Tab-separated table of C-alpha atoms in Angstrom:
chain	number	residue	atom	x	y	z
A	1	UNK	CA	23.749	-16.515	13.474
A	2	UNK	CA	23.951	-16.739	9.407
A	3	UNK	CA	21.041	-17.268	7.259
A	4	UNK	CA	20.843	-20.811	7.782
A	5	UNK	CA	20.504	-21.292	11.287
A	6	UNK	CA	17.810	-18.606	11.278
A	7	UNK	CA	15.957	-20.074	8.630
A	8	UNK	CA	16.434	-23.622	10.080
A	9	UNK	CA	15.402	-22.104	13.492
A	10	UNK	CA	12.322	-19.955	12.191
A	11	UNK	CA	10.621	-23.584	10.076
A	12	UNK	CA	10.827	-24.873	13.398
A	13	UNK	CA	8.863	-22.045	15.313
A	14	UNK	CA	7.064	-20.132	13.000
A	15	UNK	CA	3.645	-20.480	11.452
A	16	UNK	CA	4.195	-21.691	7.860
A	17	UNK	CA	2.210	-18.806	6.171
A	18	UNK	CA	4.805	-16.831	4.124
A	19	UNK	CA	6.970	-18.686	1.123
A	20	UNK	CA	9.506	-16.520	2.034
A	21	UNK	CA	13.427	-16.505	0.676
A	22	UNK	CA	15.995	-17.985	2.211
A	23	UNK	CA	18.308	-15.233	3.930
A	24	UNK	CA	17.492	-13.442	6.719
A	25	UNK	CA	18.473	-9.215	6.338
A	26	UNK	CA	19.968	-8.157	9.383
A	27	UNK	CA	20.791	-4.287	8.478
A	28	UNK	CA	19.874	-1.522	5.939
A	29	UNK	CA	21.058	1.633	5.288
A	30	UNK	CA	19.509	3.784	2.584
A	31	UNK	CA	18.693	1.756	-0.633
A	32	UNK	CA	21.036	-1.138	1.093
A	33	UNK	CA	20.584	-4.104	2.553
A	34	UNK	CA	22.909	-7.303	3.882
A	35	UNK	CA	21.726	-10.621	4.943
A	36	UNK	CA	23.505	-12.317	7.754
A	37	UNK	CA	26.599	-13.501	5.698
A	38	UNK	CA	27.133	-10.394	5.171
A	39	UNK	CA	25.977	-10.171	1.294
A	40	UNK	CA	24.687	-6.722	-0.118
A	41	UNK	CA	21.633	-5.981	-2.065
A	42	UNK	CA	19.865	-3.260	-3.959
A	43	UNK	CA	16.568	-3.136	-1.915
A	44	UNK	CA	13.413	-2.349	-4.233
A	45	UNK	CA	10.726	-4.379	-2.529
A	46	UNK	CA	11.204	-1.580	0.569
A	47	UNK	CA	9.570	-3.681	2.948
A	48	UNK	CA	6.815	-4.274	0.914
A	49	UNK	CA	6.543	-0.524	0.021
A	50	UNK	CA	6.900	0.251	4.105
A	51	UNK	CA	10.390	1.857	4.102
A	52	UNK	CA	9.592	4.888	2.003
A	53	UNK	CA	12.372	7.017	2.871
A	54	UNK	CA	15.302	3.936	3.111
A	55	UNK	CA	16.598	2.002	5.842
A	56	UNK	CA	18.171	3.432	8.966
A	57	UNK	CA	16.842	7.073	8.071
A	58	UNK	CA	18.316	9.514	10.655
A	59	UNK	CA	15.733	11.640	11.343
A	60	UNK	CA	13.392	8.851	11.757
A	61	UNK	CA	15.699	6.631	14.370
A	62	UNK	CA	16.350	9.623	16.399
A	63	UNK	CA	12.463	10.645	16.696
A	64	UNK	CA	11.816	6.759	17.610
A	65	UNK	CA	15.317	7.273	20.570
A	66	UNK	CA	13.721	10.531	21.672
A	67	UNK	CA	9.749	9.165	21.986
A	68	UNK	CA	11.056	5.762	23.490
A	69	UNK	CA	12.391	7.891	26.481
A	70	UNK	CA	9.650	9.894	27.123
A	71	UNK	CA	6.116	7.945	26.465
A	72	UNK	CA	5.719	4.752	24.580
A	73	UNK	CA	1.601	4.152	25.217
A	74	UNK	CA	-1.417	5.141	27.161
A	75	UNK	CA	-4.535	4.195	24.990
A	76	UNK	CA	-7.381	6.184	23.508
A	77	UNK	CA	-8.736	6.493	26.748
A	78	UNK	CA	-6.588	9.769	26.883
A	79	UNK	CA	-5.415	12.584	24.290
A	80	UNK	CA	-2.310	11.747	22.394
A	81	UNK	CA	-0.525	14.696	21.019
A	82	UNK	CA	1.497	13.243	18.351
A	83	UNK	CA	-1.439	11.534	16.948
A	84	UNK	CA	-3.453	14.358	16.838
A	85	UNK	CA	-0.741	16.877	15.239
A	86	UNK	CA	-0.430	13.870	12.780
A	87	UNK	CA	-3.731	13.746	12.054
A	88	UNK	CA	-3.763	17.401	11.231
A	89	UNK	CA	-0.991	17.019	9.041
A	90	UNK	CA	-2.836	14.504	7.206
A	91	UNK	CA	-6.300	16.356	6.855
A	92	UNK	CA	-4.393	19.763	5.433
A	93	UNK	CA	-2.983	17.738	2.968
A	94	UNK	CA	-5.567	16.214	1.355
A	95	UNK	CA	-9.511	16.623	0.588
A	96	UNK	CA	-10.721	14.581	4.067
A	97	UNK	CA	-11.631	16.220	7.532
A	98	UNK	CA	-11.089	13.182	10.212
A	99	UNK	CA	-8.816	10.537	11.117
A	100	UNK	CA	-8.737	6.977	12.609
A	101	UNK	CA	-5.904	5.620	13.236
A	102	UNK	CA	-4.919	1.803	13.873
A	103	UNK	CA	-2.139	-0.422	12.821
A	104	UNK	CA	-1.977	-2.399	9.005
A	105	UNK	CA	-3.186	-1.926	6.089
A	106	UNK	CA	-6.210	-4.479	6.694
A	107	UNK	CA	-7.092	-2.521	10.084
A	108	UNK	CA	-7.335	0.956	8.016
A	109	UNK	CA	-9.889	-1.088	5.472
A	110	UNK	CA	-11.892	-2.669	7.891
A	111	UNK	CA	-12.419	0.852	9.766
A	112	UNK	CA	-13.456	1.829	5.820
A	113	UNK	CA	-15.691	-1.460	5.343
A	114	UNK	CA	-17.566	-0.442	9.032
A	115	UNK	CA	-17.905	3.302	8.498
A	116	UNK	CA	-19.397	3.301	5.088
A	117	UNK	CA	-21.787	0.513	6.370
A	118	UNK	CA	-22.342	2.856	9.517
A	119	UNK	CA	-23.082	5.867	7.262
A	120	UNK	CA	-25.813	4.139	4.927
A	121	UNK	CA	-27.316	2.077	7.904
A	122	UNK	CA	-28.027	5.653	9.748
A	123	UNK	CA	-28.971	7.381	6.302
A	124	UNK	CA	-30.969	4.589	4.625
A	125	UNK	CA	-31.390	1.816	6.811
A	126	UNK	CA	-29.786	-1.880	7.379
A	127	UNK	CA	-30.890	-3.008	4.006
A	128	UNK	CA	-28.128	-0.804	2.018
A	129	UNK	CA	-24.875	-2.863	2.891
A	130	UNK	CA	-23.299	-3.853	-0.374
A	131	UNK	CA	-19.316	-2.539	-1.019
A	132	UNK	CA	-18.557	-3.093	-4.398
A	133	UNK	CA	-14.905	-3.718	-5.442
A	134	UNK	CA	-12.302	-4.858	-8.019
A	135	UNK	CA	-11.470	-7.814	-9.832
A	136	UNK	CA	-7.657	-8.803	-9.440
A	137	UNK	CA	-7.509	-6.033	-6.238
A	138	UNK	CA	-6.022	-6.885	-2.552
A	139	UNK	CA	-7.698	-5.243	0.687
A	140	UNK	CA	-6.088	-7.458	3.814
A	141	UNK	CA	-6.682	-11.117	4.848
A	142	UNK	CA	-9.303	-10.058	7.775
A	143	UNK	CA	-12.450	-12.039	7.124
A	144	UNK	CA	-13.881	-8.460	6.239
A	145	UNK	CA	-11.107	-7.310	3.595
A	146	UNK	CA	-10.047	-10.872	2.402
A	147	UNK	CA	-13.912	-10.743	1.125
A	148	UNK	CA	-13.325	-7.492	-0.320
A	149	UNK	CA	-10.489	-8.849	-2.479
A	150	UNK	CA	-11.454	-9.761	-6.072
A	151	UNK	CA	-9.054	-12.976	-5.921
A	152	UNK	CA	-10.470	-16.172	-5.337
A	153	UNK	CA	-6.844	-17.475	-4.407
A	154	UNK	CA	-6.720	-15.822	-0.764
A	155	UNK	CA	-10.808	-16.671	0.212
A	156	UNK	CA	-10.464	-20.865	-0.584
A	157	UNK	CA	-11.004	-22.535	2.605
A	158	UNK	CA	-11.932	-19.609	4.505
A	159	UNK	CA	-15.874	-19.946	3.599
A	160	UNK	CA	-18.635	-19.206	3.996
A	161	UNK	CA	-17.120	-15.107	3.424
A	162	UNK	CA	-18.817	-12.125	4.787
A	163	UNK	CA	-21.942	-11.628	2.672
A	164	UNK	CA	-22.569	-8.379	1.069
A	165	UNK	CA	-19.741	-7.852	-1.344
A	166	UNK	CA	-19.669	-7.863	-5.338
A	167	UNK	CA	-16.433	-7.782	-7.747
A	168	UNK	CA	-16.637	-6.316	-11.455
A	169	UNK	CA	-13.733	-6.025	-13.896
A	170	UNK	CA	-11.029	-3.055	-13.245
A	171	UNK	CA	-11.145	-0.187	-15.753
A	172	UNK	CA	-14.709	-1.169	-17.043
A	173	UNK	CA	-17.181	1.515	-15.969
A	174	UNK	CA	-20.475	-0.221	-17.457
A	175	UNK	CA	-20.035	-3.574	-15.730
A	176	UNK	CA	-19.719	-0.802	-12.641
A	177	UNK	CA	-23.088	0.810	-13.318
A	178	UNK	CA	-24.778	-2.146	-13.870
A	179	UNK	CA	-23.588	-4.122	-10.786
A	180	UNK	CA	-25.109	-1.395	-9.054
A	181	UNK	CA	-28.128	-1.880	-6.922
A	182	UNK	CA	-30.433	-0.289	-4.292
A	183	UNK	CA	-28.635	-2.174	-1.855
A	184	UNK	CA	-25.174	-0.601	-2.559
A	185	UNK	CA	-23.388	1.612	-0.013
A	186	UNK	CA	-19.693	2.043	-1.755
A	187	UNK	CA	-17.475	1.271	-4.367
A	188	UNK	CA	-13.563	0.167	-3.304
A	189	UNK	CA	-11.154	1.193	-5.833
A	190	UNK	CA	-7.100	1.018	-5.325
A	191	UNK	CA	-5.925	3.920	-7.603
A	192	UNK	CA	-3.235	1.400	-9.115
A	193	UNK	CA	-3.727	-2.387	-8.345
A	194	UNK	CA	-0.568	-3.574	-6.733
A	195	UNK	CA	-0.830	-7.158	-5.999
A	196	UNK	CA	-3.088	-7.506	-9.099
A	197	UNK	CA	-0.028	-6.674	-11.256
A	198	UNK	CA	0.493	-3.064	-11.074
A	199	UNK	CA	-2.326	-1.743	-13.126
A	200	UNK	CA	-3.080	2.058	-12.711
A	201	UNK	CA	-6.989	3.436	-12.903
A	202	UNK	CA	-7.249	4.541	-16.555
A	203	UNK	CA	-8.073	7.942	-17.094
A	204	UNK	CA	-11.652	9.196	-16.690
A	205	UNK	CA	-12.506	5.882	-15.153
A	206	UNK	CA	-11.990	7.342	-11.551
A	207	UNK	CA	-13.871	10.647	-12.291
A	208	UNK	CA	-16.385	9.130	-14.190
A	209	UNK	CA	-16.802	6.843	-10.823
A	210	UNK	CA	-16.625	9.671	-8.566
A	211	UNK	CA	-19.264	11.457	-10.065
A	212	UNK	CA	-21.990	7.996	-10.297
A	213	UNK	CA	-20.928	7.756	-6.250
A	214	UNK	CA	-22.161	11.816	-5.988
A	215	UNK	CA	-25.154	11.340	-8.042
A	216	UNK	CA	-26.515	8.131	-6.227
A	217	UNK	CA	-25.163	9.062	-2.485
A	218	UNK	CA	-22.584	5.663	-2.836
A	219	UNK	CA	-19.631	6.016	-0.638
A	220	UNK	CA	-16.186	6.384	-2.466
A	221	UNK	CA	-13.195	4.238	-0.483
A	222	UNK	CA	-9.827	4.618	-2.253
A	223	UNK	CA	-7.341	1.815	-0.716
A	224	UNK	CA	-4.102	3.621	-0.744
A	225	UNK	CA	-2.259	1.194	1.566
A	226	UNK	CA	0.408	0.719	-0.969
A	227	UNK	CA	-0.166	3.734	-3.246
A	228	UNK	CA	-0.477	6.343	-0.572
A	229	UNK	CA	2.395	8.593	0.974
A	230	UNK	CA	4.385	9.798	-1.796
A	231	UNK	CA	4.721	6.354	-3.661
A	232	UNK	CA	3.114	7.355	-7.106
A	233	UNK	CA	4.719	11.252	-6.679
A	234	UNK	CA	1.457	12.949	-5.529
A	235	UNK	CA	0.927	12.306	-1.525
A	236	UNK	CA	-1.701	10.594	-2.320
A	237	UNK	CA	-2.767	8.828	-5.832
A	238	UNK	CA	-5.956	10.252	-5.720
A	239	UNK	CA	-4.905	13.021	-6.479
A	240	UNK	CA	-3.540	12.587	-9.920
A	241	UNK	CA	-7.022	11.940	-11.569
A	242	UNK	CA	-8.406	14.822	-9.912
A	243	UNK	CA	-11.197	12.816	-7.676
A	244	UNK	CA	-12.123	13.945	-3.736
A	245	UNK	CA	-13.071	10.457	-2.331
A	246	UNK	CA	-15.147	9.755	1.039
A	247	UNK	CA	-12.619	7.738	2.767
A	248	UNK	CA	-9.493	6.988	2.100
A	249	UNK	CA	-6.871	3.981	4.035
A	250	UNK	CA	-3.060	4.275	4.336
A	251	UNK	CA	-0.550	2.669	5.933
A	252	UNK	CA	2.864	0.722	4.754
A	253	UNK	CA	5.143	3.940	4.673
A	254	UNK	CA	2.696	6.127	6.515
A	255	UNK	CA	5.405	4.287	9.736
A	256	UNK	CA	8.469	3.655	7.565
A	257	UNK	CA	8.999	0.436	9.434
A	258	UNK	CA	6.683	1.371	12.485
A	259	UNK	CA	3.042	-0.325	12.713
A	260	UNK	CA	0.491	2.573	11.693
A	261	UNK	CA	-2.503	2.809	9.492
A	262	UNK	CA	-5.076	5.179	9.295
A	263	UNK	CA	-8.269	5.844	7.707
A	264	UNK	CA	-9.668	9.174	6.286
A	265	UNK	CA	-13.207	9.883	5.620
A	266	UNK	CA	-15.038	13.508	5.392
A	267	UNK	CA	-16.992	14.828	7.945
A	268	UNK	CA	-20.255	13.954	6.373
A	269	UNK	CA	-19.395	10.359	6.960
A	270	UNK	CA	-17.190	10.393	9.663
A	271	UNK	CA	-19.523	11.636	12.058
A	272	UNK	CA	-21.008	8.503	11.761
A	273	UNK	CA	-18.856	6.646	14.087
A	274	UNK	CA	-19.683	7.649	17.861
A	275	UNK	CA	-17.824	6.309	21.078
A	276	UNK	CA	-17.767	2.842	20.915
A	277	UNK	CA	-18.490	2.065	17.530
A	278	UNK	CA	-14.584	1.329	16.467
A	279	UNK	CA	-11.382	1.217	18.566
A	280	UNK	CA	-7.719	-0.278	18.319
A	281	UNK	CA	-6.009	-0.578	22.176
A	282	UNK	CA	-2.877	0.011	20.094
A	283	UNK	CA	-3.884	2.439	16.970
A	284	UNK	CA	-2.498	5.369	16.975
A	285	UNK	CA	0.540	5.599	19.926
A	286	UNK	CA	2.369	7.799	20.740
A	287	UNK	CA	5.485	5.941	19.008
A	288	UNK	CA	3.987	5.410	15.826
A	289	UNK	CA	2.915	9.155	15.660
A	290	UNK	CA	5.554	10.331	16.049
A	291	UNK	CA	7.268	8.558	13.332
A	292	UNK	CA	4.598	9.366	11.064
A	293	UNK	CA	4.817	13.159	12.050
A	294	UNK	CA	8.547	12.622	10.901
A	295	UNK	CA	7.803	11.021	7.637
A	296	UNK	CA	4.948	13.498	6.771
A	297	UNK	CA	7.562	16.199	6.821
A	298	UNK	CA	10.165	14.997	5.046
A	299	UNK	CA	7.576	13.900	2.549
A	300	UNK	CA	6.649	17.327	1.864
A	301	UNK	CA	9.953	19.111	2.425
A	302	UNK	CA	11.594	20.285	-0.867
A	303	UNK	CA	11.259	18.543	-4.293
A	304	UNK	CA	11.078	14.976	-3.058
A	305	UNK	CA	7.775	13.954	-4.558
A	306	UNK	CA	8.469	15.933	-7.350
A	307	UNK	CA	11.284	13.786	-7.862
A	308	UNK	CA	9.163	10.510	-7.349
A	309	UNK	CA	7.286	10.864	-10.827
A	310	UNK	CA	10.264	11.858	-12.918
A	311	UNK	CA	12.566	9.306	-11.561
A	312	UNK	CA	10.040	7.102	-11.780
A	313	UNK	CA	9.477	7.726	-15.453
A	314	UNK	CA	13.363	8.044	-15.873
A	315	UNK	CA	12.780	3.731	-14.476
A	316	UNK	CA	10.093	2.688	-16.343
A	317	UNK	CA	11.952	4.102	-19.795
A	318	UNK	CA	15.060	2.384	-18.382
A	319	UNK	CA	13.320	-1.134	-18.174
A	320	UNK	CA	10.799	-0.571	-21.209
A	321	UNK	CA	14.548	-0.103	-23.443
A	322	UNK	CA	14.883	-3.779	-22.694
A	323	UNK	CA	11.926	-4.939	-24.419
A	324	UNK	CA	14.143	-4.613	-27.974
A	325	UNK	CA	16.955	-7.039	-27.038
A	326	UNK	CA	14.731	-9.313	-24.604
A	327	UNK	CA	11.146	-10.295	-25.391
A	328	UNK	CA	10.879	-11.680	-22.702
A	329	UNK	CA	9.456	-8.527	-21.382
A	330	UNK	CA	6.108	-7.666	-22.352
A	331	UNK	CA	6.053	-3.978	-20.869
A	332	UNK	CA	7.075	-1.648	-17.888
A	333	UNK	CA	4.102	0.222	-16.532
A	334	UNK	CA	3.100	2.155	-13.285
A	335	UNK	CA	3.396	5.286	-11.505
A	336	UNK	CA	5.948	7.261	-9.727
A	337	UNK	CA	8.091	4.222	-7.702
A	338	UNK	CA	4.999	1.854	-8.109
A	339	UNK	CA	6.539	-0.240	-11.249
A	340	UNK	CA	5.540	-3.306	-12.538
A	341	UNK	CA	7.376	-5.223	-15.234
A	342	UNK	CA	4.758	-7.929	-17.240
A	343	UNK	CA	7.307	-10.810	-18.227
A	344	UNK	CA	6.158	-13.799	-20.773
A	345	UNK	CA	7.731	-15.819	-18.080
A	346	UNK	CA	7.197	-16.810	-14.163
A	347	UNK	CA	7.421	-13.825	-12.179
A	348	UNK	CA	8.816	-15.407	-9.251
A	349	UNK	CA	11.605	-17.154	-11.269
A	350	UNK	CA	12.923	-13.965	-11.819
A	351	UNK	CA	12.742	-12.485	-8.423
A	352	UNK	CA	14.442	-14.966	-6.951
A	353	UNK	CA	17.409	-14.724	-9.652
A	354	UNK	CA	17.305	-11.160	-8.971
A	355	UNK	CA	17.994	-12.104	-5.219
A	356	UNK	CA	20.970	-14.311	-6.498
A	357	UNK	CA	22.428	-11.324	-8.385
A	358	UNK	CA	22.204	-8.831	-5.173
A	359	UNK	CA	18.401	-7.352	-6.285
A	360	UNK	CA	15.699	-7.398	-3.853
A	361	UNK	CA	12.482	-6.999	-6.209
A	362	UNK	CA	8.794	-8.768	-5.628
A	363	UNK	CA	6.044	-11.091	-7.575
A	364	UNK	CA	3.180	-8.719	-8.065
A	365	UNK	CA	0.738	-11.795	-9.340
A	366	UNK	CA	1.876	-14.225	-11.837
A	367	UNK	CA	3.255	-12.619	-14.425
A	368	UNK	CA	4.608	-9.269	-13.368
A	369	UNK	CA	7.804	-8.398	-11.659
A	370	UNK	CA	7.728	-5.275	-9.208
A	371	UNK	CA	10.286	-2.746	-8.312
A	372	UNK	CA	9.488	-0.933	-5.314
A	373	UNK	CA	12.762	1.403	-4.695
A	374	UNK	CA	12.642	4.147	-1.608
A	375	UNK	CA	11.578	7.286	-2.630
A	376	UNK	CA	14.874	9.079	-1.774
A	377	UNK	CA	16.329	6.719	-4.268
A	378	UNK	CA	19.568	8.303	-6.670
A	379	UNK	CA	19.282	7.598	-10.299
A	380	UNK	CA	22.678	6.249	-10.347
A	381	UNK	CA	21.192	2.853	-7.706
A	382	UNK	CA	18.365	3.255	-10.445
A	383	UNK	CA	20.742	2.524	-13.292
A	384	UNK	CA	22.973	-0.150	-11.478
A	385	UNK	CA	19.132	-2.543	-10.207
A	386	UNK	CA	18.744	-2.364	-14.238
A	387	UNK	CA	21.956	-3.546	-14.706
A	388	UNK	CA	21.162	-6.544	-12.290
A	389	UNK	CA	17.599	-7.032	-13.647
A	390	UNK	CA	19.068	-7.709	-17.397
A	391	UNK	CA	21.838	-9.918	-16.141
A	392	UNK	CA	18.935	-11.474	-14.523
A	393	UNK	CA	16.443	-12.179	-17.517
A	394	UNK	CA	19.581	-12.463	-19.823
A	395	UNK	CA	20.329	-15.771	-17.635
A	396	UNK	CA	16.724	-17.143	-18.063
């Protein structure tokens, strides 16, 4: 089938909830991509920042062969031994003591949104309840995390939302301390907006955050969905403004392609969840595991992350040199392989002229164009997507 049978074929079957492009990728390998008439692209959307360490990675498509022939699932009703040597994996790594583990991004929040509720209900009582979170920030389309989101866009017609949640301005500590109440249980930050345009935490703002949260017993949730697993050149972003959170949610490239998400927390607040109290039938299988076992240790094998923040900064000079010969471009900002390129234009006309030109690259809001690249990505597929991208903004 080509791309327009499939696309024809898909409008006729499919839910209309995604404006997406119209080819259809068949295969990837590395940085790679084709469609099915066979053209090639440069992919830096990476499934959404999912496919972490490139398409058809070896070592991950021969643990998914060798875990397919032994044990696929058996629920939570028994120990899984990938999951729990991942979850160890995870908890030695960063400042967090337990795991949860379900299946998207929006699962790994909601497990965030219940537990920190859970944790003030048992300390305080029901009346403590309120999550504070960011303006222009993106948590999930459950009722629960499309609530959380500070954009109005995804909540219209999806009223009345789940009460209990309150949105000040990212970056602006004083309209933080004074939406404060004695009703609120936790503050959700992402370390660097994503789908708000790729804004990073400014410094101090995080510590000076972490240390109201300590002072007043308020939870701490980082939403590291997108951020999380090597994307920003630390393991997790967290870690670059020196902060220990309560929680924390990952997922995207935790699976590389494979549905996982998790959720940290530290044992003061995990043990706040007992039997019963949250469960996924599929979170956490033995397939998924073992992928994310796989990715956790090529993550931290050699210089790779290390890599991540200077290419990433080798990128963002790349695109900011543009700005003198097309002002069109505002600025090039981000961290690690989380870019974001503001534009004076439409975001979106310049993705999809990207796509034209063999570029794969996303909208991240209105006015900012984002560049997603694997992490294993050469700086010579660096220089030729810049290459595309001013062809691209050259022709607007």
């Amino acid at each position: 089938m080509k791309n327009k049978e499939i696309v024809e074929l898909g409008q006729k079957y499919l839910m209309n909830t995604y404006g997406r492009f119209p080819i259809a990728l068949v295969k990837g390998e590395g940085s790679r991509v084709w469609d099915a008439d066979g053209k090639e692209y440069i992919d830096f959307v990476s499934g959404l920042a999912v496919t972490s360490l490139g398409h058809a990675n070896p070592y991950i498509a021969e643990v998914l062969n060798q875990q397919a022939k032994e044990i696929l699932h058996s629920s939570n009703l028994y120990w899984i031994k990938p999951q729990v040597k991942l979850a160890q994996k995870l908890v030695e790594n960063s400042c967090f003591h337990k795991v949860f583990f379900a299946n998207g991004g929006a699962e790994a929040n909601e497990a965030a949104i219940k537990l920190a509720r859970k944790y003030s209900n048992l300390n305080y009582g029901p009346g403590r309840y309120e999550i504070i979170t960011m303006k222009k920030s993106f948590h999930g389309r459950t009722m629960a995390t499309l609530t959380a989101t500070g954009q109005e866009k995804v909540q219209i017609g999806y009223e009345p939302l789940l009460e209990g949640f309150k949105y000040v301005p990212f970056n602006d500590f004083p309209a933080l301390e004074e939406a404060i109440t004695e009703k609120t249980c936790a503050i959700m930050v992402e370390p660097v907006q994503g789908e708000g345009g790729v804004n990073p935490a400014k410094k101090g703002y995080l510590k000076k955050l972490e240390a109201l949260c300590k002072d007043k017993d308020i939870l701490l949730i980082v939403d590291e969905v997108q951020t999380g697993m090597g994307r920003t050149g630390k393991l997790f972003a967290y870690e670059h403004y020196g902060i220990e959170p309560d929680i924390m949610s990952l997922a995207k490239a935790l699976g590389n392609g494979t549905a996982i998400s998790a959720t940290l927390a530290t044992d003061k607040v995990a043990q706040s969840f007992k039997p019963g109290d949250h469960a996924s039938t599929f979170g956490g299988n033995f397939l998924a595991c073992a992928v994310g076992n796989m990715v956790m240790d090529l993550l931290l094998e050699g210089d790779l992350l290390a890599q991540v923040e200077e290419k990433g900064e080798y990128l963002k000079e790349k695109l900011n040199q543009l700005k003198e010969d097309y002002p069109i471009i505002v600025e090039a900002r981000g961290m690690g392989f989380l870019v974001g390129v503001e534009i004076k234009g439409e975001s979106v006309s310049v993705v999809r002229k990207a796509l034209e030109n063999g570029l794969l690259l996303s909208a991240a809001g209105p006015k900012v164009v984002r560049f997603l690249p694997a992490l294993n990505t050469d700086k010579e597929t660096l220089d030729e997507a810049v290459e595309i991208f001013k062809r691209t903004i050259k022709a607007l």
